[in-house]
XYZ file of C-alpha atoms in Angstrom:
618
model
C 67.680 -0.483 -18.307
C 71.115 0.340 -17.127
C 71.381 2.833 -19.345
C 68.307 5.159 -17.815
C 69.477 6.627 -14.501
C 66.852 6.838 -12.288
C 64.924 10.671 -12.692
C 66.146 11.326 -8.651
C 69.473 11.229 -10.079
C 69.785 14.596 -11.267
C 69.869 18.469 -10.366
C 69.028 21.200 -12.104
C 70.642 24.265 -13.474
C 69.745 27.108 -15.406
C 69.235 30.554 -16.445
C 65.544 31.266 -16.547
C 64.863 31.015 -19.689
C 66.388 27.595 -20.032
C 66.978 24.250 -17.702
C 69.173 21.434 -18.031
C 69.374 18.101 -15.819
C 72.739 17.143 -14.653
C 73.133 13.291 -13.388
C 75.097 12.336 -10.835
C 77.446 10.626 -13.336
C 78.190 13.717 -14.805
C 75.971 13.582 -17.704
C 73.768 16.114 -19.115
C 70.774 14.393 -19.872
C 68.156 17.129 -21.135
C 68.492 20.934 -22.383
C 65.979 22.591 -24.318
C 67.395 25.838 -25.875
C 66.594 28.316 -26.586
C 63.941 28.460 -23.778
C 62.351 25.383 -21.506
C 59.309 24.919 -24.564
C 62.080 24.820 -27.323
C 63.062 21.088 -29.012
C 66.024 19.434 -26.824
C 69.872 19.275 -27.825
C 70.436 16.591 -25.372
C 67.519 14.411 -24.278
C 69.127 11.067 -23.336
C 66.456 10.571 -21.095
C 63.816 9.476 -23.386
C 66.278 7.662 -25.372
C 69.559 7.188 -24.169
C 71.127 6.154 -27.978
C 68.869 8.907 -30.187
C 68.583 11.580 -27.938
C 71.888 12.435 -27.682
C 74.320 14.345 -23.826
C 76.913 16.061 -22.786
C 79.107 13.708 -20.214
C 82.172 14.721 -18.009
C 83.170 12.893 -15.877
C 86.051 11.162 -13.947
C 87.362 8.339 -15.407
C 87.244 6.443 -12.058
C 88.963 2.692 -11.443
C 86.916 0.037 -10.651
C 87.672 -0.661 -7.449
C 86.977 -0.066 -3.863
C 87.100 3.705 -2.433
C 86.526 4.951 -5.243
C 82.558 7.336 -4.548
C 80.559 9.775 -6.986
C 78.511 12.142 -4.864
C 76.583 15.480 -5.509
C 75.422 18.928 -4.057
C 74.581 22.171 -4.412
C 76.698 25.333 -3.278
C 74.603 26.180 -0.161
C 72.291 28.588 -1.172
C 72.828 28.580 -5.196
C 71.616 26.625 -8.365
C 75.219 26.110 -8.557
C 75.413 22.055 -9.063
C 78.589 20.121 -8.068
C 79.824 16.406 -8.838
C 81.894 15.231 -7.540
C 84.607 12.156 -7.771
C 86.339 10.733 -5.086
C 89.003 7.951 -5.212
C 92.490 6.606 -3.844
C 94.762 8.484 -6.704
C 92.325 12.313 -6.356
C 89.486 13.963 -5.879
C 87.936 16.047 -8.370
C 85.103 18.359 -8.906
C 82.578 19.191 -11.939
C 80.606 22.425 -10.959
C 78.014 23.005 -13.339
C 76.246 26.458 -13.912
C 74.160 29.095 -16.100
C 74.137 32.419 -14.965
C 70.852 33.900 -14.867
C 69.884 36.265 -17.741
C 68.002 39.703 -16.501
C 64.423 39.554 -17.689
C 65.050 42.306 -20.415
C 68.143 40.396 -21.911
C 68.938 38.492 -24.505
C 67.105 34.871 -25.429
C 68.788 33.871 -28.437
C 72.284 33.370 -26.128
C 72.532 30.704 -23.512
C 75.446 29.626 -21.943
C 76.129 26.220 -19.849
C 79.434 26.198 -17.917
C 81.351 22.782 -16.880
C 84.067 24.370 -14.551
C 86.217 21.232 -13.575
C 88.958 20.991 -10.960
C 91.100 18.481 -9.100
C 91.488 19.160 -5.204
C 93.424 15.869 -4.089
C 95.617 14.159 -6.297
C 95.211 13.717 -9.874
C 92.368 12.605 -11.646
C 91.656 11.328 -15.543
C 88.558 13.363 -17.250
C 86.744 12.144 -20.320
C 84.209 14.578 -22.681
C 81.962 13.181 -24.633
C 79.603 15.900 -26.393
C 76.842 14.279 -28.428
C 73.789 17.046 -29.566
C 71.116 15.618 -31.325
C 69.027 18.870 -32.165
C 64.841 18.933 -32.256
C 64.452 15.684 -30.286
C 66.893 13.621 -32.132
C 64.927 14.334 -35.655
C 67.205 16.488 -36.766
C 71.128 15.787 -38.092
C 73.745 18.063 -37.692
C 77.500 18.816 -39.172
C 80.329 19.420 -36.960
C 83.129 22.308 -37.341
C 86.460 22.626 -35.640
C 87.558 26.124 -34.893
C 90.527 25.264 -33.014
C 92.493 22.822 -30.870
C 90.300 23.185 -27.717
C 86.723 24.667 -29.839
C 84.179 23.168 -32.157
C 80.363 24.142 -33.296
C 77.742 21.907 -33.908
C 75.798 23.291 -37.089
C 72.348 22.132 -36.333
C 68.807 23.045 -38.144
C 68.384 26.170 -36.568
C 70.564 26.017 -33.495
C 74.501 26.262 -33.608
C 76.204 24.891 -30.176
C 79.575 25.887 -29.792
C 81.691 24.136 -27.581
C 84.794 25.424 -25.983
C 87.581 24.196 -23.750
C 89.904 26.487 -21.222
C 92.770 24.953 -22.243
C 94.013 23.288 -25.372
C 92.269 19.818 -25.551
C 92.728 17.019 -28.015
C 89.350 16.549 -29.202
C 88.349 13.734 -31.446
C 85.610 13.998 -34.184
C 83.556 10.902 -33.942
C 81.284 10.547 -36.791
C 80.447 14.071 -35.770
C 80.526 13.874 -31.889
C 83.284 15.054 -29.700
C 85.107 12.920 -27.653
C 88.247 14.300 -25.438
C 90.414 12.948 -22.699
C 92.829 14.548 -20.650
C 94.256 14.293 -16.615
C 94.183 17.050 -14.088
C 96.822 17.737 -10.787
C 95.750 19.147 -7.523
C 94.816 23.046 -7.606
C 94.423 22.594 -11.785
C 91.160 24.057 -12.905
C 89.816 23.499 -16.784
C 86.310 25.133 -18.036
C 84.424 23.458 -20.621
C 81.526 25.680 -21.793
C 78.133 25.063 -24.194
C 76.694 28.535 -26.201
C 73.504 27.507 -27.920
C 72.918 30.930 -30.463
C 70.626 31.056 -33.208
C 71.958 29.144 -36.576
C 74.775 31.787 -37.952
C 74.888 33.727 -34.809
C 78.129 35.042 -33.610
C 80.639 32.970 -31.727
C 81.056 33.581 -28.070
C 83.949 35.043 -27.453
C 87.494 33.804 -26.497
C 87.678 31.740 -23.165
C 89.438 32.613 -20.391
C 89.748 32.071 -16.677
C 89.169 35.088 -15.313
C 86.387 35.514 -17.058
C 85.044 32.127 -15.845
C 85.902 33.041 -12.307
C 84.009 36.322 -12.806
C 80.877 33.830 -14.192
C 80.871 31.864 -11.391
C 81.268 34.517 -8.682
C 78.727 36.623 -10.719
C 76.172 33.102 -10.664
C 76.589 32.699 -6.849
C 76.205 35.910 -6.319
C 72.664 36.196 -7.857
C 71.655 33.039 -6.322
C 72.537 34.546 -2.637
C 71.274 37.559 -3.355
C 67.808 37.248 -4.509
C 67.317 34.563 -1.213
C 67.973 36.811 0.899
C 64.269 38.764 -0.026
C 62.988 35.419 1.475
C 61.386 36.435 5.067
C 61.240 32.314 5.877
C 62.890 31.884 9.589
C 61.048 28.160 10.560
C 61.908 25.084 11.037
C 63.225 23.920 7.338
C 65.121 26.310 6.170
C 67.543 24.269 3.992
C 64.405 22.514 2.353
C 62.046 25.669 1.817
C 65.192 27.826 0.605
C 65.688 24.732 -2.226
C 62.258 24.654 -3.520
C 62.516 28.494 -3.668
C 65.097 28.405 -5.675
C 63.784 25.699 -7.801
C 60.491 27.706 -8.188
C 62.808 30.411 -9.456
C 64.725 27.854 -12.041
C 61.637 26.998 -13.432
C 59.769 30.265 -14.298
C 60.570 32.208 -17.907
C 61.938 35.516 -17.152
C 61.039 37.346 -19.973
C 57.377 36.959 -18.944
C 57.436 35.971 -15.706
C 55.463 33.218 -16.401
C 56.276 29.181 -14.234
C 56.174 26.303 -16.044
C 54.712 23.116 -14.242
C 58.300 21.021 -14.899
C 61.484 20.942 -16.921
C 61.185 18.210 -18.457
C 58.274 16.362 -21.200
C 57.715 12.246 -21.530
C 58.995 11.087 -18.224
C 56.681 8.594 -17.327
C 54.300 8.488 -14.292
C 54.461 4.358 -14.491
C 57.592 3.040 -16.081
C 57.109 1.647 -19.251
C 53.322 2.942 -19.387
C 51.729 5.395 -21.700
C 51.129 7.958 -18.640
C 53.588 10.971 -19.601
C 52.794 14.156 -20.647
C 54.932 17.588 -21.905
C 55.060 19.912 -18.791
C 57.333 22.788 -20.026
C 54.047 24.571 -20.351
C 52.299 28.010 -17.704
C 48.971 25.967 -16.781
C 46.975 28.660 -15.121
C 46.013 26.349 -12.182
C 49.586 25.859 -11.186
C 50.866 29.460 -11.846
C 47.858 31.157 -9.697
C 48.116 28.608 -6.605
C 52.541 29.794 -6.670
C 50.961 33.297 -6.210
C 49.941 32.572 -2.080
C 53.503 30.974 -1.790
C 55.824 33.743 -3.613
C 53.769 36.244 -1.548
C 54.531 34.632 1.720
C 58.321 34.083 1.130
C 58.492 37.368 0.740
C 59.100 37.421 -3.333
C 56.752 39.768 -4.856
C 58.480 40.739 -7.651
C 57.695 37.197 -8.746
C 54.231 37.450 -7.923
C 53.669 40.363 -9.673
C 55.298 39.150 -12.837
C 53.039 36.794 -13.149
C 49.657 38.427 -12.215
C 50.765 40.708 -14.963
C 51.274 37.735 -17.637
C 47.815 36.263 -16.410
C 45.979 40.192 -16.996
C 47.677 39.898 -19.623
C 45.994 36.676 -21.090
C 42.389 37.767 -19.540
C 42.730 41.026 -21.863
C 43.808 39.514 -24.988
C 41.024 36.908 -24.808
C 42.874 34.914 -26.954
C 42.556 31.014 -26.363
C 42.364 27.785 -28.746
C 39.040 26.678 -26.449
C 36.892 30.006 -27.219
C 36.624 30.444 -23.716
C 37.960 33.918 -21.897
C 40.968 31.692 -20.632
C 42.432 28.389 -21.254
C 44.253 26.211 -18.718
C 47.960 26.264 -20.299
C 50.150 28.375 -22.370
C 53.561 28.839 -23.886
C 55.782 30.761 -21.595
C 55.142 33.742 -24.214
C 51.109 33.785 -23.858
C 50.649 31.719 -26.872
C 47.935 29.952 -26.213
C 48.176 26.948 -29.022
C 50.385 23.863 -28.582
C 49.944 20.856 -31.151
C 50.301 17.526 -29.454
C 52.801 15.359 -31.203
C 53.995 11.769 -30.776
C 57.874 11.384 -31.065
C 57.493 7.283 -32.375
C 61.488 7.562 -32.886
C 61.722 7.966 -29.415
C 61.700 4.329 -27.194
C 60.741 6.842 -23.808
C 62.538 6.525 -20.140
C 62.905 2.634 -19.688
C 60.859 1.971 -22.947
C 57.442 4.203 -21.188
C 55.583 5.147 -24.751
C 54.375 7.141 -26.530
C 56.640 9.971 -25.776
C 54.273 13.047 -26.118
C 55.204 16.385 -26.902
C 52.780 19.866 -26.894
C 49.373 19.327 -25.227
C 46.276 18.463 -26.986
C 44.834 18.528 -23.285
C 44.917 22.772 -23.636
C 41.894 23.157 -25.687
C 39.895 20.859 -22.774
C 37.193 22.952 -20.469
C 38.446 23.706 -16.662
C 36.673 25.463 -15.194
C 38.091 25.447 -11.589
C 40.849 28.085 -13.821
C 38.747 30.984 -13.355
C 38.715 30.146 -9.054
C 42.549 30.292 -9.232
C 43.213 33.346 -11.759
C 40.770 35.297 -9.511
C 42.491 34.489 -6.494
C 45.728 35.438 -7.540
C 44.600 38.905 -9.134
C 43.019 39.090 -6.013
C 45.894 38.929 -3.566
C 48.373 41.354 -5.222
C 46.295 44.396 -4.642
C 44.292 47.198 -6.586
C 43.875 45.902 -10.383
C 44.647 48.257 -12.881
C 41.085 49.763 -14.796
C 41.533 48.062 -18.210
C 42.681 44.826 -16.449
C 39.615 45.290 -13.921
C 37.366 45.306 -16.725
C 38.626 41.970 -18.521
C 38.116 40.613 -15.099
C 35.326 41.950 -14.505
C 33.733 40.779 -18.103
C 34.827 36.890 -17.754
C 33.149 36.978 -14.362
C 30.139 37.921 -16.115
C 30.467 35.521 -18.674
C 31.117 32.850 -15.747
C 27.606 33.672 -14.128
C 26.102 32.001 -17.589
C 28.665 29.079 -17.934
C 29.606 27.676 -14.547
C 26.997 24.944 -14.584
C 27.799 22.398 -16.967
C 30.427 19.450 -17.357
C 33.888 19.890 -17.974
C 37.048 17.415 -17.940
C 38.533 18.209 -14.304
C 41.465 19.146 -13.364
C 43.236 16.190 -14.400
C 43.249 16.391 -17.833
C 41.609 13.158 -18.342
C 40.348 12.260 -21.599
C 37.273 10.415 -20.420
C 34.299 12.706 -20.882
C 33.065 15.747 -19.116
C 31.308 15.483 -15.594
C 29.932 17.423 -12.892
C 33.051 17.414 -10.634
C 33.296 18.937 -7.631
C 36.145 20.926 -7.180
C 35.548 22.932 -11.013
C 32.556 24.067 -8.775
C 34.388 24.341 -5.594
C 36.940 26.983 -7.508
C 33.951 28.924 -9.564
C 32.814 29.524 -6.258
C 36.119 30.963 -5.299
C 36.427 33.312 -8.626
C 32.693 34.941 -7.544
C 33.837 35.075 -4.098
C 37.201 36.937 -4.638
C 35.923 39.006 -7.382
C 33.015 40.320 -4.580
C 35.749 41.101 -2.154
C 38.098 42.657 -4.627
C 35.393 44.817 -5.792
C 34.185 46.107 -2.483
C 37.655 46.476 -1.080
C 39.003 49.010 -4.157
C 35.379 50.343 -5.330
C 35.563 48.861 -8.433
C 32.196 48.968 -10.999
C 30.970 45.593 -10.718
C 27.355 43.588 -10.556
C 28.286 42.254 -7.268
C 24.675 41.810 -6.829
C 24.589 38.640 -9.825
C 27.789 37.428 -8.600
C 26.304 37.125 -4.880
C 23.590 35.356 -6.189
C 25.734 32.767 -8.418
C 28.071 32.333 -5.220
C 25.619 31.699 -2.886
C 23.846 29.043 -5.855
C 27.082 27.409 -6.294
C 28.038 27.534 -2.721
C 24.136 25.742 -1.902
C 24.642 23.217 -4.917
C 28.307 21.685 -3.701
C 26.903 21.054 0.021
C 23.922 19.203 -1.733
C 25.111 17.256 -4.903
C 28.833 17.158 -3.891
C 28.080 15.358 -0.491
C 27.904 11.769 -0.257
C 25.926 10.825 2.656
C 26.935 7.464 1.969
C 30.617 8.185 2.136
C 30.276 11.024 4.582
C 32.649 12.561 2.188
C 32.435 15.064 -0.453
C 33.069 13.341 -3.848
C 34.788 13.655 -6.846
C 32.009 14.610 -9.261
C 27.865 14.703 -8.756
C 27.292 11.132 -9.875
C 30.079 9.625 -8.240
C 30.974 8.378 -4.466
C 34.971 8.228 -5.971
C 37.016 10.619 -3.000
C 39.381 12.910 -4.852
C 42.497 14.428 -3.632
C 42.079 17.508 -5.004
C 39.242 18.687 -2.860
C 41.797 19.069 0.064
C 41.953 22.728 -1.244
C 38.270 23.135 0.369
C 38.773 24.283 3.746
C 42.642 26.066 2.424
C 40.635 28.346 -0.208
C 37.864 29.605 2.127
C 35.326 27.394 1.351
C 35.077 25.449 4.475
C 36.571 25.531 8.182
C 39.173 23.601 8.875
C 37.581 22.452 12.129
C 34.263 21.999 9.921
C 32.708 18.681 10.773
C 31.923 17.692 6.943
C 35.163 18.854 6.073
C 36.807 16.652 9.338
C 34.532 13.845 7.578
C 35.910 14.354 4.243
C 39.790 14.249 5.692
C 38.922 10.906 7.733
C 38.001 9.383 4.524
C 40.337 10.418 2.430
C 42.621 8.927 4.884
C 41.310 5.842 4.905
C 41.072 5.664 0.762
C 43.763 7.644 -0.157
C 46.225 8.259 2.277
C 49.183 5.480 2.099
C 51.884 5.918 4.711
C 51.297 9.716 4.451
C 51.317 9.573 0.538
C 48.473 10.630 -1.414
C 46.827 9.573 -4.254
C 44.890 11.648 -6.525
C 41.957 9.344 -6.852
C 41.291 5.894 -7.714
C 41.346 5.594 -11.217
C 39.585 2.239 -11.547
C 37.085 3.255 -9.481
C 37.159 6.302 -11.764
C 37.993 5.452 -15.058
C 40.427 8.759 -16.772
C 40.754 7.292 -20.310
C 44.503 6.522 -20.204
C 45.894 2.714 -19.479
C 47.755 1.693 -16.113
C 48.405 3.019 -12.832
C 50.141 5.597 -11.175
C 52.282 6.688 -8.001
C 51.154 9.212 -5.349
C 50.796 12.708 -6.098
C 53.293 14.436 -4.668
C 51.331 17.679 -4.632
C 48.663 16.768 -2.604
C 51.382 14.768 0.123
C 52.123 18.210 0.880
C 48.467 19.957 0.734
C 47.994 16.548 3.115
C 50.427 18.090 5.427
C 48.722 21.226 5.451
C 45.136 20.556 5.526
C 46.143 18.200 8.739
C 48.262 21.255 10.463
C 45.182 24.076 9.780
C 42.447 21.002 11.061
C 44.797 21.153 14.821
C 46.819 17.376 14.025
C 49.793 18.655 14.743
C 51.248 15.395 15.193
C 49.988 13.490 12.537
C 50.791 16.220 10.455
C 54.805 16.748 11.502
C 55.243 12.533 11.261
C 53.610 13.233 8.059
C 56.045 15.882 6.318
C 58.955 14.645 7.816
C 58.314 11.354 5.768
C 57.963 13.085 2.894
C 61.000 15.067 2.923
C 62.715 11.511 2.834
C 61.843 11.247 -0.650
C 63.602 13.890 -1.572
C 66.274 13.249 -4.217
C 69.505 13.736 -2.961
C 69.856 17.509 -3.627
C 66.406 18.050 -2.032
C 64.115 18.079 -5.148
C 61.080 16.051 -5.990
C 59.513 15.116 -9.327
C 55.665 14.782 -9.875
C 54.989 11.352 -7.926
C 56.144 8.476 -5.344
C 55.824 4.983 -7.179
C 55.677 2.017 -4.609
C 59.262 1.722 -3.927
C 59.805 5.190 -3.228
C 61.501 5.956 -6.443
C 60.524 9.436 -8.087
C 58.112 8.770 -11.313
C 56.753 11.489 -13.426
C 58.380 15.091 -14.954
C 60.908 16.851 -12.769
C 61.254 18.413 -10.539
C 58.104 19.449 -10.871
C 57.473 23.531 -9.378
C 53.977 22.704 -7.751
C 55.358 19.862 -5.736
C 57.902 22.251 -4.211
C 55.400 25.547 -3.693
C 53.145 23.250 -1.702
C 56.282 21.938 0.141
C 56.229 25.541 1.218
C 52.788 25.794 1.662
C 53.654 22.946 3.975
C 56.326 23.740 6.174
C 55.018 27.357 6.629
C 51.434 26.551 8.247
C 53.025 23.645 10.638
C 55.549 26.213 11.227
C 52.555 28.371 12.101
C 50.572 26.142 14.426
C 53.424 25.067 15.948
C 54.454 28.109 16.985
C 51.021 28.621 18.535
C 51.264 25.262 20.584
C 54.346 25.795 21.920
C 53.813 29.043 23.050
C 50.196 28.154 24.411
C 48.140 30.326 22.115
C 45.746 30.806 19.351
C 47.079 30.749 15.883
C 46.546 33.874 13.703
C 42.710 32.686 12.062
C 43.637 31.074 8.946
C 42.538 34.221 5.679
C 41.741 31.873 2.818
C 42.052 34.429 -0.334
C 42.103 38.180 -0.073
């Protein structure tokens, strides 16, 4: 087990069409190249002998003093490690410049920039690809003292050095070793191109400085479009960023995490591949983006959603499906990758998504409410909106699989008909507010039936609680959305009923579960941690409901789980160690979410007023 660092132990850096995962030994662990859905080059953390890193690292003495610690440049996706002990103090800085949504994707550069500050300091390479998930072998070429290329299927990676460095062929890797002196500097630097691609050019280190100066730059620059000026700064300008890392340029479209297989229970079968857009995810980042100030990032991606309600296209037959490739393709064959062992032995280690042909119908709630917030919608995109409303008015009652992809039948559940009610009810306000043709009149009516058929089949008077589906009295997480989309108050006494339960049920020292899943059975073995999502949406629903205190005690907790560069996977296992994909983008928009409505209402205390009435939508 040694050989596994734990998930918390890495950052992230990349170029927004690609991500890798740094550890804090120095050790690329995962890159997918030539964007996040592509097979990995290094993916050591599903198998730490098949998958195959990158490592750099000080070769530090095994003795007292001696400390390995690791940040970000304030304000950057600029990661640095670094290596402390008696003889030096060195630094790796690891980086990918981001690529303008218009350039190239067949390119992708990862740069190791490596310096001694204190001292002198030993460094050893080791550079070991393993190309489409370790299936695929690959022939190495030496094209100088201090370059190489490793000649995968499809996929050359050329590695190059600053400075003439011995390198070693080993059985095709590339091992090196050499000793920097304070104020010496040495760049090692990964190109993934496409198989017979042209070499990057020459090294040098100006043109590394002007990388690096060019990579903070952007970083610095785009935050400062963020309008944030609370409490957190240092934590909300992170997740930003991290938001930013993990959506594909060229589209504009978020993925849900970098990373596919890691588990959700160590050495269980709960892991999943989230380098995917799921519509749910995407369309809740739209509220966030838009009050941080980015726009330009919501609109990118309420143009690749019209874009998927026009084409229609989908592998379900419905007008959407919840997930896509970063592209809009909308099919992605789930695979099982048996020559993998998985993160501390957790199999099967799943690739693609079998769970993107299931029917979700809360979807439709969230596309409509991010069209909905970015303004007037364009005619032809008003009519494909327009149209799967329509459709909707036929097909919102019956069963579906939920929002958790669970692969134990279709049910009744209450929040698919908490967010159909939302997709009516934004589509009636969009339509009114820009005159657009619509038969508001049949979408009234189906709101106001949906709206009438939650309060009386998705109440439990039993559990004073709305429930997780019609013939259930299981509590759900995700219906703490209720009173944040519109649905509700937040001072409503059913919904004040609903939060008291939950925190008796679900709530453990502020964490959250998503539901109880033997009370519930989902169709997939073993347990899981707290949802790190709905921690957060916890935090929010407790701030807009006036318990200001409970609320505060209740994010500053979770911001203690927070790796040690401030990011946060999918879940909290029982000893506070980080379990699922990571970081994962919709822990860290409701972490926004979050910190901006306590920021909000306490504002409003201290200063002995109202808050602003809480606009769900629209």
């Amino acid at each position: 087990m040694n050989r596994y660092p734990p998930i918390a132990d890495h950052g992230i850096v990349g170029d927004l069409q690609t991500a890798a995962l740094v550890s804090t030994g120095g050790s690329i662990n995962w890159w997918c190249t030539p964007r996040f859905d592509a097979p990995s080059v290094f993916a050591s953390l599903l198998d730490s002998e098949r998958g195959g890193h990158c490592r750099l690292a000080a070769d530090l003495p095994d003795e007292a003093g001696t400390r390995v610690r690791q940040l970000y440049l304030p304000d950057t996706a600029v990661l640095v490690t670094r290596f402390m002990a008696p003889g030096g103090v060195g630094e790796v800085a690891d980086f990918m410049t981001p690529l303008p949504a218009s350039g190239p994707t067949d390119r992708h550069r990862l740069v190791r920039l490596v310096r001694v500050v204190r001292g002198s300091l030993p460094f050893t390479l080791v550079c070991r690809p393993r190309f489409d998930y370790g299936r695929a072998p690959h022939t190495l070429e030496r094209t100088g003292s201090g370059s190489a290329v490793f000649h995968g299927p499809n996929l050359d990676l050329h590695l190059q050095a600053s400075r003439p460095t011995n390198f070693h062929d080993d059985a095709g890797d590339i091992t090196s070793r050499f000793t920097l002196e304070a104020g010496e500097v040495a760049a090692v630097v990964l190109t993934s191109v496409s198989r017979g691609g042209a070499a990057p050019p020459r090294l040098s280190e100006d043109s590394i400085r002007d990388e690096f100066s060019a990579c903070r730059a952007f970083w610095r620059g785009w935050l400062r479009s963020s309008t944030y000026q609370g409490r957190w700064p240092d934590m909300v300008n992170r997740a930003a960023i991290t938001l930013k890392l993990l959506t594909y340029a060229p589209t504009g479209a978020p993925i849900a995490a970098a990373t596919a297989g890691l588990p959700e229970q160590i050495g269980g079968e709960r892991n999943r591949d989230d380098r995917y857009t799921w519509i749910r995810d995407a369309s809740l980042s739209v509220r966030t983006l838009i009050d941080l100030g980015f726009t330009e990032e919501a609109q990118a991606f309420r143009s690749w959603l019209r874009g998927r309600i026009e084409a229609g296209e989908t592998a379900s037959g419905e007008p959407l499906q919840i997930m896509y490739r970063v592209d809009g393709a909308p099919r992605m064959t789930e695979e099982i990758l048996d020559h993998l062992e998985g993160y501390r032995g957790s199999a099967p280690v799943r690739i693609g998504n079998e769970a993107a042909d299931q029917i979700q119908l809360d979807i439709y709630g969230e596309a409509a409410d991010a069209l909905a917030r970015g303004g007037v919608i364009g005619d032809v995109a008003w009519h494909a909106f327009a149209s799967m409303l329509d459709w909707l008015t036929d097909a919102w009652d019956r069963p579906d699989e939920g929002i958790w992809e669970t692969r134990g039948g279709q049910k009744d559940f209450t929040y698919s008909r908490l967010m159909t009610w939302v997709a009516f009810d934004r589509g009636i306000r969009t339509a009114a507010e820009y005159s657009r043709p619509a038969d508001t009149a049949r979408w009234t009516r189906t709101r106001d039936t949906v709206f009438e058929q939650i309060i009386e089949r998705g109440w439990s008077p039993k559990r004073e609680a709305f429930v997780q589906h019609y013939d259930s009295e299981v509590l759900d997480a995700s219906l703490l959305l209720m009173p944040l989309v519109g649905f509700l108050s937040p001072h409503d006494p059913t919904w004040l009923s609903t939060l008291d339960a939950m925190d008796r049920e679900l709530v453990s020292d502020s964490l959250v579960y998503r539901y109880d899943p033997q009370a519930s059975p989902d169709g997939l073995g073993g347990s899981e941690g707290t949802f790190n999502l709905y921690s957060f949406l916890y935090v929010e629903a407790l701030a807009r409901a006036g318990r200001l205190t409970q609320a505060r005690y209740a994010f500053d907790k979770m911001l203690t789980y927070a790796n040690h560069v401030g990011l946060f996977a999918e879940e909290i296992g029982p000893c506070g160690e980080q379990l699922g994909n990571f970081p994962q983008a919709f822990t860290h928009l409701a972490l926004v979410a979050a910190a901006m409505a306590l920021d909000e209402q306490l504002d409003a205390a201290e200063t002995q007023r109202p808050p602003e009435p809480f606009r769900a939508g629209v």
